[in-house]
XYZ file of C-alpha atoms in Angstrom:
589
model
C -81.799 -70.453 -91.276
C -78.511 -71.917 -92.359
C -76.533 -73.977 -89.893
C -73.590 -71.625 -90.266
C -75.581 -68.778 -88.681
C -76.226 -70.725 -85.499
C -72.595 -71.740 -85.287
C -71.458 -68.098 -85.582
C -74.038 -67.023 -83.020
C -72.814 -69.691 -80.599
C -69.276 -68.343 -80.906
C -69.932 -64.588 -80.886
C -72.345 -64.404 -77.934
C -69.972 -66.022 -75.388
C -67.165 -63.819 -76.652
C -69.255 -60.689 -76.161
C -70.199 -61.804 -72.647
C -66.526 -62.474 -71.873
C -65.500 -59.044 -73.139
C -68.148 -57.367 -70.986
C -67.046 -59.318 -67.913
C -63.369 -58.582 -68.458
C -63.976 -54.910 -69.129
C -66.049 -54.572 -65.978
C -63.367 -56.299 -63.925
C -60.641 -54.110 -65.386
C -62.314 -50.935 -64.245
C -61.885 -51.303 -60.482
C -59.416 -49.913 -57.981
C -57.593 -53.211 -57.500
C -56.547 -53.169 -61.121
C -54.484 -49.994 -60.628
C -50.993 -51.050 -59.509
C -48.394 -48.663 -58.067
C -45.810 -49.553 -60.680
C -43.067 -47.202 -61.828
C -44.156 -45.191 -64.866
C -43.272 -42.036 -66.727
C -39.896 -40.393 -67.046
C -39.250 -39.360 -63.467
C -41.680 -36.448 -63.477
C -42.157 -36.801 -59.701
C -38.796 -38.359 -58.827
C -36.369 -41.023 -59.993
C -35.502 -42.646 -56.668
C -34.703 -46.340 -56.813
C -32.603 -48.946 -55.085
C -29.182 -49.840 -56.441
C -29.014 -52.762 -58.833
C -26.836 -55.799 -58.161
C -24.369 -54.575 -60.773
C -24.111 -51.162 -59.121
C -23.694 -52.770 -55.697
C -20.887 -54.999 -56.965
C -19.084 -52.014 -58.478
C -19.388 -49.738 -55.435
C -18.987 -52.176 -52.545
C -16.446 -55.012 -52.854
C -17.314 -58.459 -51.537
C -14.699 -60.346 -49.527
C -14.595 -63.533 -47.501
C -15.250 -63.052 -43.797
C -13.180 -65.786 -42.116
C -12.393 -64.884 -38.493
C -11.328 -68.460 -37.745
C -8.472 -68.098 -40.252
C -7.710 -64.481 -39.417
C -7.141 -65.324 -35.765
C -4.532 -67.847 -36.898
C -2.770 -65.186 -38.958
C -4.016 -66.592 -42.283
C -5.639 -64.737 -45.206
C -5.520 -61.428 -43.347
C -6.792 -58.448 -45.362
C -4.356 -55.609 -45.965
C -4.717 -52.400 -43.970
C -5.327 -50.611 -47.291
C -8.483 -52.712 -47.678
C -9.938 -51.416 -44.410
C -13.575 -50.411 -44.571
C -16.966 -50.573 -42.913
C -18.905 -53.849 -43.056
C -22.327 -53.009 -44.510
C -23.676 -56.321 -45.793
C -23.726 -60.084 -45.290
C -23.877 -62.771 -47.960
C -23.054 -66.453 -47.996
C -21.322 -68.254 -50.859
C -20.769 -72.013 -50.717
C -21.241 -71.918 -46.965
C -18.617 -69.183 -46.410
C -19.758 -65.849 -44.926
C -18.970 -62.907 -47.196
C -18.993 -59.269 -46.182
C -19.930 -56.321 -48.343
C -17.560 -53.392 -47.629
C -17.546 -49.645 -48.028
C -13.844 -48.770 -48.296
C -14.261 -45.026 -48.837
C -12.848 -42.428 -46.456
C -16.287 -41.446 -45.182
C -17.780 -41.156 -41.729
C -20.682 -43.562 -41.152
C -23.774 -42.779 -39.080
C -25.620 -45.863 -37.793
C -29.207 -45.531 -36.511
C -31.088 -48.240 -34.649
C -33.181 -48.315 -31.513
C -32.452 -50.276 -28.355
C -32.427 -53.967 -29.216
C -32.270 -53.211 -32.935
C -28.928 -54.960 -33.449
C -26.470 -52.048 -33.256
C -23.893 -54.023 -31.275
C -24.303 -57.687 -32.211
C -25.305 -57.174 -35.874
C -23.277 -54.101 -36.852
C -20.512 -53.310 -34.348
C -19.054 -56.771 -33.702
C -18.455 -57.674 -37.392
C -16.854 -54.262 -37.901
C -14.531 -54.643 -34.920
C -13.505 -58.115 -36.109
C -12.698 -56.855 -39.602
C -10.851 -53.801 -38.241
C -8.704 -56.090 -36.079
C -7.966 -58.301 -39.089
C -6.840 -55.234 -41.076
C -4.509 -54.199 -38.244
C -6.103 -50.762 -37.818
C -6.186 -49.114 -34.399
C -9.566 -48.076 -33.048
C -11.325 -46.415 -30.132
C -14.677 -47.835 -29.030
C -17.162 -46.588 -26.458
C -18.987 -49.215 -24.439
C -21.985 -48.446 -22.248
C -22.547 -51.963 -20.907
C -19.055 -53.417 -20.674
C -19.888 -56.202 -23.143
C -17.664 -55.024 -25.987
C -14.421 -54.835 -24.032
C -15.105 -58.131 -22.240
C -15.735 -59.864 -25.565
C -13.050 -58.252 -27.703
C -10.139 -56.947 -25.602
C -8.811 -60.488 -25.122
C -9.319 -61.400 -28.792
C -7.517 -58.217 -29.859
C -4.525 -59.037 -27.640
C -4.250 -62.811 -28.026
C -5.354 -63.350 -31.637
C -4.348 -60.172 -33.452
C -1.396 -58.832 -31.440
C -3.091 -55.602 -30.375
C -2.383 -53.728 -27.153
C -5.743 -53.205 -25.389
C -6.437 -50.202 -23.164
C -9.569 -50.154 -21.025
C -10.781 -46.985 -19.308
C -13.651 -48.166 -17.136
C -15.537 -45.286 -15.523
C -17.813 -47.753 -13.714
C -14.987 -49.459 -11.811
C -11.954 -47.132 -11.822
C -9.911 -49.596 -9.743
C -10.261 -52.100 -12.612
C -9.150 -49.607 -15.231
C -6.096 -48.221 -16.944
C -5.147 -44.679 -15.957
C -5.858 -41.523 -17.919
C -4.542 -38.147 -16.769
C -6.578 -35.413 -18.447
C -3.634 -32.984 -18.519
C -1.039 -35.556 -19.571
C -0.491 -33.840 -22.911
C 0.311 -30.565 -21.170
C 2.671 -32.412 -18.811
C 4.307 -34.184 -21.743
C 5.089 -31.079 -23.768
C 6.087 -28.967 -20.777
C 8.632 -31.671 -19.886
C 9.913 -31.779 -23.482
C 10.197 -27.991 -23.521
C 12.130 -27.928 -20.264
C 14.522 -30.584 -21.598
C 15.116 -29.125 -25.061
C 14.105 -25.478 -24.863
C 12.294 -25.802 -28.196
C 9.437 -23.270 -28.300
C 7.247 -25.550 -30.448
C 6.861 -27.848 -27.440
C 5.783 -24.908 -25.309
C 3.290 -23.908 -28.000
C 1.786 -27.409 -27.999
C 1.535 -27.397 -24.211
C -0.320 -24.081 -24.337
C -2.561 -25.403 -27.111
C -3.644 -28.462 -25.119
C -4.014 -26.321 -22.018
C -6.602 -24.162 -23.767
C -8.327 -27.146 -25.385
C -8.670 -28.903 -22.021
C -9.969 -25.776 -20.302
C -12.465 -25.138 -23.092
C -13.678 -28.741 -22.971
C -14.233 -28.484 -19.221
C -16.209 -25.236 -19.434
C -18.204 -26.182 -22.543
C -19.931 -29.181 -21.029
C -23.446 -30.414 -21.843
C -26.072 -27.725 -21.573
C -23.606 -24.848 -22.012
C -25.113 -22.194 -24.267
C -22.301 -19.672 -24.319
C -23.182 -18.106 -20.989
C -25.595 -15.493 -22.353
C -25.283 -12.314 -20.319
C -22.741 -14.072 -18.086
C -20.400 -14.901 -20.975
C -17.649 -12.792 -19.388
C -17.545 -15.002 -16.314
C -17.436 -18.228 -18.341
C -14.746 -16.930 -20.695
C -12.718 -15.639 -17.768
C -13.171 -18.937 -15.910
C -11.911 -20.776 -18.997
C -8.807 -18.581 -19.036
C -8.302 -19.060 -15.301
C -8.520 -22.859 -15.544
C -6.047 -22.825 -18.449
C -3.694 -20.610 -16.462
C -3.680 -22.872 -13.410
C -3.301 -26.035 -15.545
C -0.174 -24.489 -17.055
C 1.193 -23.542 -13.625
C 0.497 -26.953 -12.075
C 2.126 -28.718 -15.011
C 5.208 -26.497 -14.941
C 5.906 -25.974 -11.252
C 4.360 -28.820 -9.243
C 5.992 -32.218 -8.579
C 5.225 -34.931 -11.115
C 2.827 -36.856 -8.818
C 0.718 -33.711 -8.274
C 0.170 -32.794 -11.930
C -3.486 -33.694 -12.450
C -6.841 -31.957 -12.821
C -7.887 -32.363 -9.175
C -4.805 -30.384 -8.145
C -6.055 -27.631 -10.448
C -9.361 -27.564 -8.555
C -7.590 -27.470 -5.188
C -5.193 -24.704 -6.232
C -8.008 -22.494 -7.546
C -9.919 -23.027 -4.313
C -6.899 -22.023 -2.240
C -5.999 -19.026 -4.414
C -9.414 -17.530 -3.687
C -8.387 -16.927 -0.063
C -6.908 -13.600 1.000
C -3.382 -13.259 2.329
C -3.722 -12.001 5.887
C -0.067 -10.900 5.939
C -0.388 -8.529 2.992
C -1.124 -4.875 3.576
C -3.941 -4.677 1.027
C -5.426 -8.053 1.991
C -4.932 -9.214 -1.584
C -5.793 -12.742 -2.633
C -3.120 -15.370 -3.074
C -4.084 -15.356 -6.726
C -2.789 -11.787 -7.106
C 0.272 -12.625 -5.040
C 1.106 -15.559 -7.311
C 0.604 -13.579 -10.511
C 2.870 -10.760 -9.296
C 5.740 -13.220 -9.022
C 5.414 -14.360 -12.634
C 7.403 -12.543 -15.336
C 5.347 -10.235 -17.580
C 5.646 -12.566 -20.605
C 4.483 -15.735 -18.858
C 1.416 -17.122 -20.674
C -0.265 -18.182 -17.423
C -0.412 -14.524 -16.492
C -1.929 -13.615 -19.840
C -4.508 -16.393 -19.742
C -5.699 -15.146 -16.354
C -5.682 -11.530 -17.513
C -9.465 -11.112 -17.534
C -9.742 -12.332 -13.957
C -6.804 -10.141 -12.868
C -8.360 -7.026 -14.375
C -11.774 -7.619 -12.791
C -12.847 -6.018 -9.506
C -12.681 -8.181 -6.397
C -16.355 -9.134 -6.536
C -16.193 -10.030 -10.220
C -12.969 -11.957 -9.744
C -14.602 -13.954 -6.961
C -17.447 -14.782 -9.352
C -14.960 -15.876 -12.019
C -13.168 -18.167 -9.584
C -16.498 -19.533 -8.342
C -17.523 -20.260 -11.935
C -14.252 -22.100 -12.546
C -14.713 -24.137 -9.375
C -18.288 -25.060 -10.325
C -17.084 -26.413 -13.686
C -14.440 -28.532 -11.957
C -16.765 -29.995 -9.323
C -17.544 -33.024 -11.484
C -13.974 -34.260 -11.015
C -14.344 -34.477 -7.250
C -15.037 -38.174 -6.903
C -12.869 -40.524 -4.874
C -13.344 -43.335 -7.385
C -12.746 -41.238 -10.495
C -9.608 -39.763 -8.926
C -8.044 -43.223 -9.064
C -8.383 -43.028 -12.850
C -7.504 -39.393 -13.625
C -4.780 -38.586 -11.076
C -2.033 -40.909 -12.310
C 0.184 -41.119 -15.375
C -1.236 -42.499 -18.595
C -0.775 -46.039 -19.734
C -1.729 -44.951 -23.268
C 0.731 -43.192 -25.538
C -0.991 -41.540 -28.474
C 2.050 -42.068 -30.690
C 1.680 -45.819 -30.177
C -2.024 -45.522 -30.937
C -1.155 -44.030 -34.341
C 1.783 -46.275 -35.231
C 1.133 -49.601 -33.486
C -1.890 -51.870 -33.277
C -3.933 -50.527 -30.351
C -7.518 -51.055 -29.194
C -8.989 -48.503 -26.786
C -12.234 -49.268 -24.934
C -13.959 -46.500 -22.966
C -16.594 -47.999 -20.676
C -19.111 -45.669 -19.068
C -22.189 -46.266 -16.905
C -25.511 -45.702 -18.633
C -27.352 -44.720 -15.454
C -24.682 -42.575 -13.735
C -24.676 -39.260 -15.585
C -22.103 -37.806 -13.171
C -19.303 -39.805 -14.822
C -20.319 -39.627 -18.464
C -18.831 -36.156 -18.918
C -15.367 -37.727 -18.984
C -16.058 -39.696 -22.180
C -16.133 -36.693 -24.568
C -13.077 -35.210 -22.828
C -11.012 -38.381 -23.278
C -12.113 -38.954 -26.881
C -11.565 -35.296 -27.821
C -8.009 -35.416 -26.459
C -7.212 -38.669 -28.265
C -8.706 -37.305 -31.482
C -6.792 -34.023 -31.290
C -3.494 -35.747 -30.566
C -4.002 -38.167 -33.481
C -4.622 -35.199 -35.780
C -1.527 -33.471 -34.383
C 0.511 -36.615 -35.033
C -0.823 -36.797 -38.597
C 0.058 -33.136 -39.191
C 3.695 -33.887 -38.361
C 3.862 -37.119 -40.387
C 2.747 -36.336 -43.908
C -0.641 -34.897 -42.888
C -2.157 -38.386 -42.931
C -1.916 -41.551 -40.845
C -0.361 -44.535 -42.602
C -3.146 -46.812 -41.386
C -6.770 -45.895 -40.995
C -8.056 -45.298 -37.486
C -11.687 -45.752 -36.453
C -13.674 -44.219 -33.627
C -16.670 -46.505 -33.012
C -18.825 -44.210 -30.862
C -21.630 -46.424 -29.585
C -24.422 -44.563 -27.750
C -23.180 -41.319 -29.296
C -26.567 -39.728 -28.697
C -26.788 -40.529 -24.980
C -23.329 -39.213 -24.123
C -22.788 -35.534 -23.272
C -22.089 -33.352 -26.277
C -18.571 -33.446 -27.670
C -16.779 -30.083 -27.673
C -16.423 -28.827 -31.266
C -17.964 -32.040 -32.607
C -18.579 -30.578 -36.055
C -14.897 -29.663 -36.415
C -13.873 -33.179 -35.391
C -15.709 -34.660 -38.372
C -14.192 -32.292 -40.915
C -10.651 -32.431 -39.500
C -10.328 -36.210 -39.196
C -11.503 -37.428 -42.595
C -8.587 -36.060 -44.620
C -6.129 -37.488 -42.084
C -7.394 -41.068 -42.334
C -9.300 -40.818 -39.028
C -12.933 -41.878 -39.390
C -15.844 -41.759 -36.966
C -18.726 -44.209 -36.737
C -21.309 -42.591 -34.428
C -24.076 -45.013 -33.438
C -27.336 -43.471 -32.225
C -30.885 -44.532 -31.379
C -32.662 -41.594 -32.989
C -31.854 -38.476 -34.980
C -33.570 -36.398 -32.300
C -30.676 -37.207 -29.942
C -28.339 -35.192 -32.150
C -30.624 -32.171 -32.104
C -31.014 -32.385 -28.333
C -27.248 -32.424 -27.744
C -25.962 -30.190 -30.525
C -28.908 -28.027 -31.475
C -30.623 -27.869 -34.832
C -27.694 -26.529 -36.855
C -25.104 -28.646 -35.086
C -27.152 -31.778 -35.746
C -27.565 -30.858 -39.421
C -23.807 -30.351 -39.756
C -23.044 -33.739 -38.205
C -25.535 -35.478 -40.512
C -24.063 -33.769 -43.553
C -20.506 -34.716 -42.534
C -21.529 -38.399 -42.434
C -21.589 -39.384 -46.101
C -22.658 -42.908 -45.173
C -25.924 -43.656 -43.351
C -27.079 -47.117 -42.313
C -30.330 -47.686 -40.433
C -32.683 -50.456 -39.395
C -34.710 -51.669 -36.458
C -36.404 -48.353 -35.644
C -38.987 -47.898 -32.915
C -42.692 -48.046 -33.940
C -43.096 -44.426 -32.831
C -39.747 -43.194 -34.150
C -40.052 -39.773 -35.834
C -36.758 -40.530 -37.593
C -38.690 -42.770 -40.012
C -40.284 -39.704 -41.634
C -36.946 -37.955 -42.113
C -35.254 -41.076 -43.436
C -38.167 -41.679 -45.807
C -37.689 -38.182 -47.231
C -33.953 -38.731 -47.589
C -34.591 -41.819 -49.739
C -36.497 -39.677 -52.242
C -39.600 -40.232 -54.369
C -40.377 -42.357 -57.389
C -43.005 -41.754 -60.097
C -45.743 -44.391 -59.915
C -49.117 -45.109 -61.487
C -52.291 -43.969 -59.762
C -55.874 -43.330 -60.786
C -59.561 -43.564 -60.018
C -62.592 -45.600 -61.139
C -66.113 -44.182 -61.261
C -69.193 -46.388 -61.763
C -72.632 -45.142 -62.827
C -75.786 -46.045 -64.790
C -77.463 -44.384 -67.742
C -80.756 -42.716 -66.814
C -82.381 -43.726 -70.093
C -81.361 -47.326 -70.503
C -80.482 -48.177 -66.891
C -77.263 -49.774 -68.030
C -74.240 -49.564 -65.693
C -70.836 -48.343 -66.856
C -67.374 -47.674 -65.451
C -64.878 -44.939 -66.246
C -61.186 -45.231 -65.358
C -58.756 -42.326 -65.034
C -54.972 -42.863 -64.724
C -52.278 -40.398 -63.681
C -48.723 -40.222 -62.340
C -48.008 -39.361 -58.706
C -44.998 -39.242 -56.360
C -44.520 -42.079 -53.892
C -41.669 -42.374 -51.361
C -39.179 -45.089 -52.210
C -39.940 -46.363 -48.696
C -42.801 -45.019 -46.635
C -42.256 -44.397 -42.900
C -44.299 -47.471 -41.968
C -42.209 -49.628 -44.320
C -39.047 -48.340 -42.633
C -40.424 -49.017 -39.159
C -41.404 -52.577 -40.086
C -38.080 -53.666 -41.575
C -37.445 -57.241 -40.390
C -34.658 -57.914 -37.908
C -31.330 -57.958 -39.711
C -32.477 -55.924 -42.718
C -30.903 -52.492 -43.097
C -30.886 -49.626 -45.572
C -27.533 -48.128 -46.555
C -27.250 -44.654 -48.081
C -24.084 -43.231 -49.589
C -23.343 -39.930 -51.281
C -23.587 -40.095 -55.096
C -25.017 -43.631 -54.966
C -28.488 -45.124 -54.981
C -29.592 -46.571 -51.615
C -28.962 -50.239 -50.992
C -31.217 -52.753 -49.285
C -28.777 -54.886 -47.301
C -28.653 -57.625 -44.680
C -26.568 -57.889 -41.515
C -26.576 -61.033 -39.423
C -25.902 -61.673 -35.751
C -22.203 -62.170 -34.987
C -22.625 -65.943 -34.594
C -23.745 -66.186 -38.249
C -20.439 -64.548 -39.198
C -18.625 -67.475 -37.511
C -17.410 -65.100 -34.805
C -16.608 -67.032 -31.633
C -16.256 -65.029 -28.432
C -13.467 -66.336 -26.236
C -13.085 -66.170 -22.476
C -14.257 -62.747 -21.206
C -11.452 -60.240 -20.699
C -11.094 -59.112 -17.097
C -8.809 -56.530 -15.513
C -7.771 -57.364 -11.953
C -8.672 -54.829 -9.305
C -5.793 -52.508 -8.457
C -5.123 -51.528 -4.845
C -6.295 -48.090 -3.773
C -3.414 -45.662 -4.288
C -2.827 -42.584 -2.145
C -3.216 -39.414 -4.179
C -0.924 -36.430 -3.855
C -2.449 -32.997 -4.387
C -0.679 -29.763 -5.191
C -0.775 -27.041 -2.566
C -0.784 -23.278 -2.787
C 2.368 -22.999 -0.692
C 4.310 -25.416 -2.903
C 3.220 -23.664 -6.090
C 3.981 -20.148 -4.867
C 7.290 -21.359 -3.415
C 8.332 -22.955 -6.724
C 7.445 -19.820 -8.679
C 9.296 -17.645 -6.165
C 12.355 -19.902 -6.298
C 12.544 -19.829 -10.091
C 11.779 -16.221 -10.879
C 12.686 -14.319 -7.701
C 15.452 -16.246 -5.949
C 17.081 -18.308 -8.685
C 16.379 -15.951 -11.645
C 17.926 -18.124 -14.373
C 19.197 -16.833 -17.686
C 16.436 -16.657 -20.292
C 16.408 -19.202 -23.073
C 17.832 -17.778 -26.327
C 16.116 -18.668 -29.581
C 18.213 -18.310 -32.718
C 16.371 -17.134 -35.810
C 17.280 -16.944 -39.473
C 17.584 -13.178 -39.196
C 20.724 -11.912 -37.433
C 21.180 -8.157 -36.897
C 24.686 -6.812 -37.415
C 25.350 -6.077 -33.767
C 23.887 -9.095 -31.988
C 21.527 -11.970 -32.361
C 17.918 -11.252 -31.634
C 16.797 -12.718 -28.304
C 13.332 -13.719 -27.166
C 12.678 -13.982 -23.471
C 10.988 -17.205 -22.489
C 10.181 -18.819 -19.202
C 11.930 -22.100 -18.610
């Protein structure tokens, strides 16, 4: 045979062997990679590209050392939520979301909620000169940042410490009612009276609708009547009692005393009926208590007992030092001047946590009221950093708070450990509403058993990836083995629950409406060049004697004004003037 034949044979045989080997290796399961294929038949979920991130979230230098010296401060119009950390030429840079959106942060205990997420955001908010309210369950945040806010950024700090009320600023729960009643008595303007009545009803509703309240069920009448009774007595205490006695504990004491029967009356009527008879027919306190007045004696006693039971939480000698004195915080200053409010509550003592939603709800409502009277929007953005939002008692009308604040430049940042906390506190539909109102979601550091990982995985969506199967068999005739490979497209979550649970420390996922999710990084506050100064401490105040309103004083004041003194009614001029005389509206003053 020619030499050329052997040369060709020597080349072809190894090539055939190589082809067989490669083809056999190609037909195995390891050769099928879960790469993105198709045209989104099963989903088009993906992470945002660097170009998209740069367009949606501006990058700015994070220089607290210069900010605290008053240098290179960002403008209040550039306020936003810190959602990412980068470093350029040794300088920390922060990625910001500057939209007017509420942000829900999710991370388990020890996942970095405070030191990785909250501290950089507080520092940037201070640099922008925006007022904020922050809840603090351990006391670390106010100790670390109240002094920095005051000394480095010119803020006025307010600390309401429910753990140590003697080392706290004061907060009177009915101070807004007192404020507008006083303004009404000075000016006679009915809009002030209307505001006082509004905050009276809001406070009473907040007290009755505490955690675990389900509307009362078959006893709804007693709860609704108790709410009206509490509102009625708040209005009376604020209008007729001395200034030092205008607080919520006086309301409890007055209701307790009004339950007693007057032994001098012929019909043995209660002091409650005696007091209401002395009020003029148009007095709103009489109307608010109308359901209790119309009820039989036994039912009225149940209404008063229900009201007393809802006020029992305020009976605490320590807490009274905080809630029975005039406020140090003026909400107008909170909206117009640089103010930092820290609300510290004990994690273990549930008996004092109920005050946190009441205080925040009042601050929130007053900020909205201020915005309504000043262009329907605050000039500078205000943030409510609500750490441990899921462990606190439910906020009254929480869903309405989210929708009302956003358009007025008031944004919430609830920080929770698990999505199940929302459902436990607000029910299924309430939790869904809160999640939908938060157009920004950032999460990381979840528990290994966290069921939230499944829900978050679904929210990230699916992508279309390659899948398939390999079958191996032999021919019965020749005994030769062969492999068959089948490929198809399937849906795969952008991140599976186990991938979410195993995110490394400092790695977070950020979701925003109308944007692809972003894989981001947040570092511990020390990596941001944040230096914590000397801890902020409030000196212990001496124990103050508390003055309580009494039934005799209240009834005497009402009797003096409407029975003995009988002043001329306040006359309100209107645009319409009848030919004979001006129209007059009777009003109590």
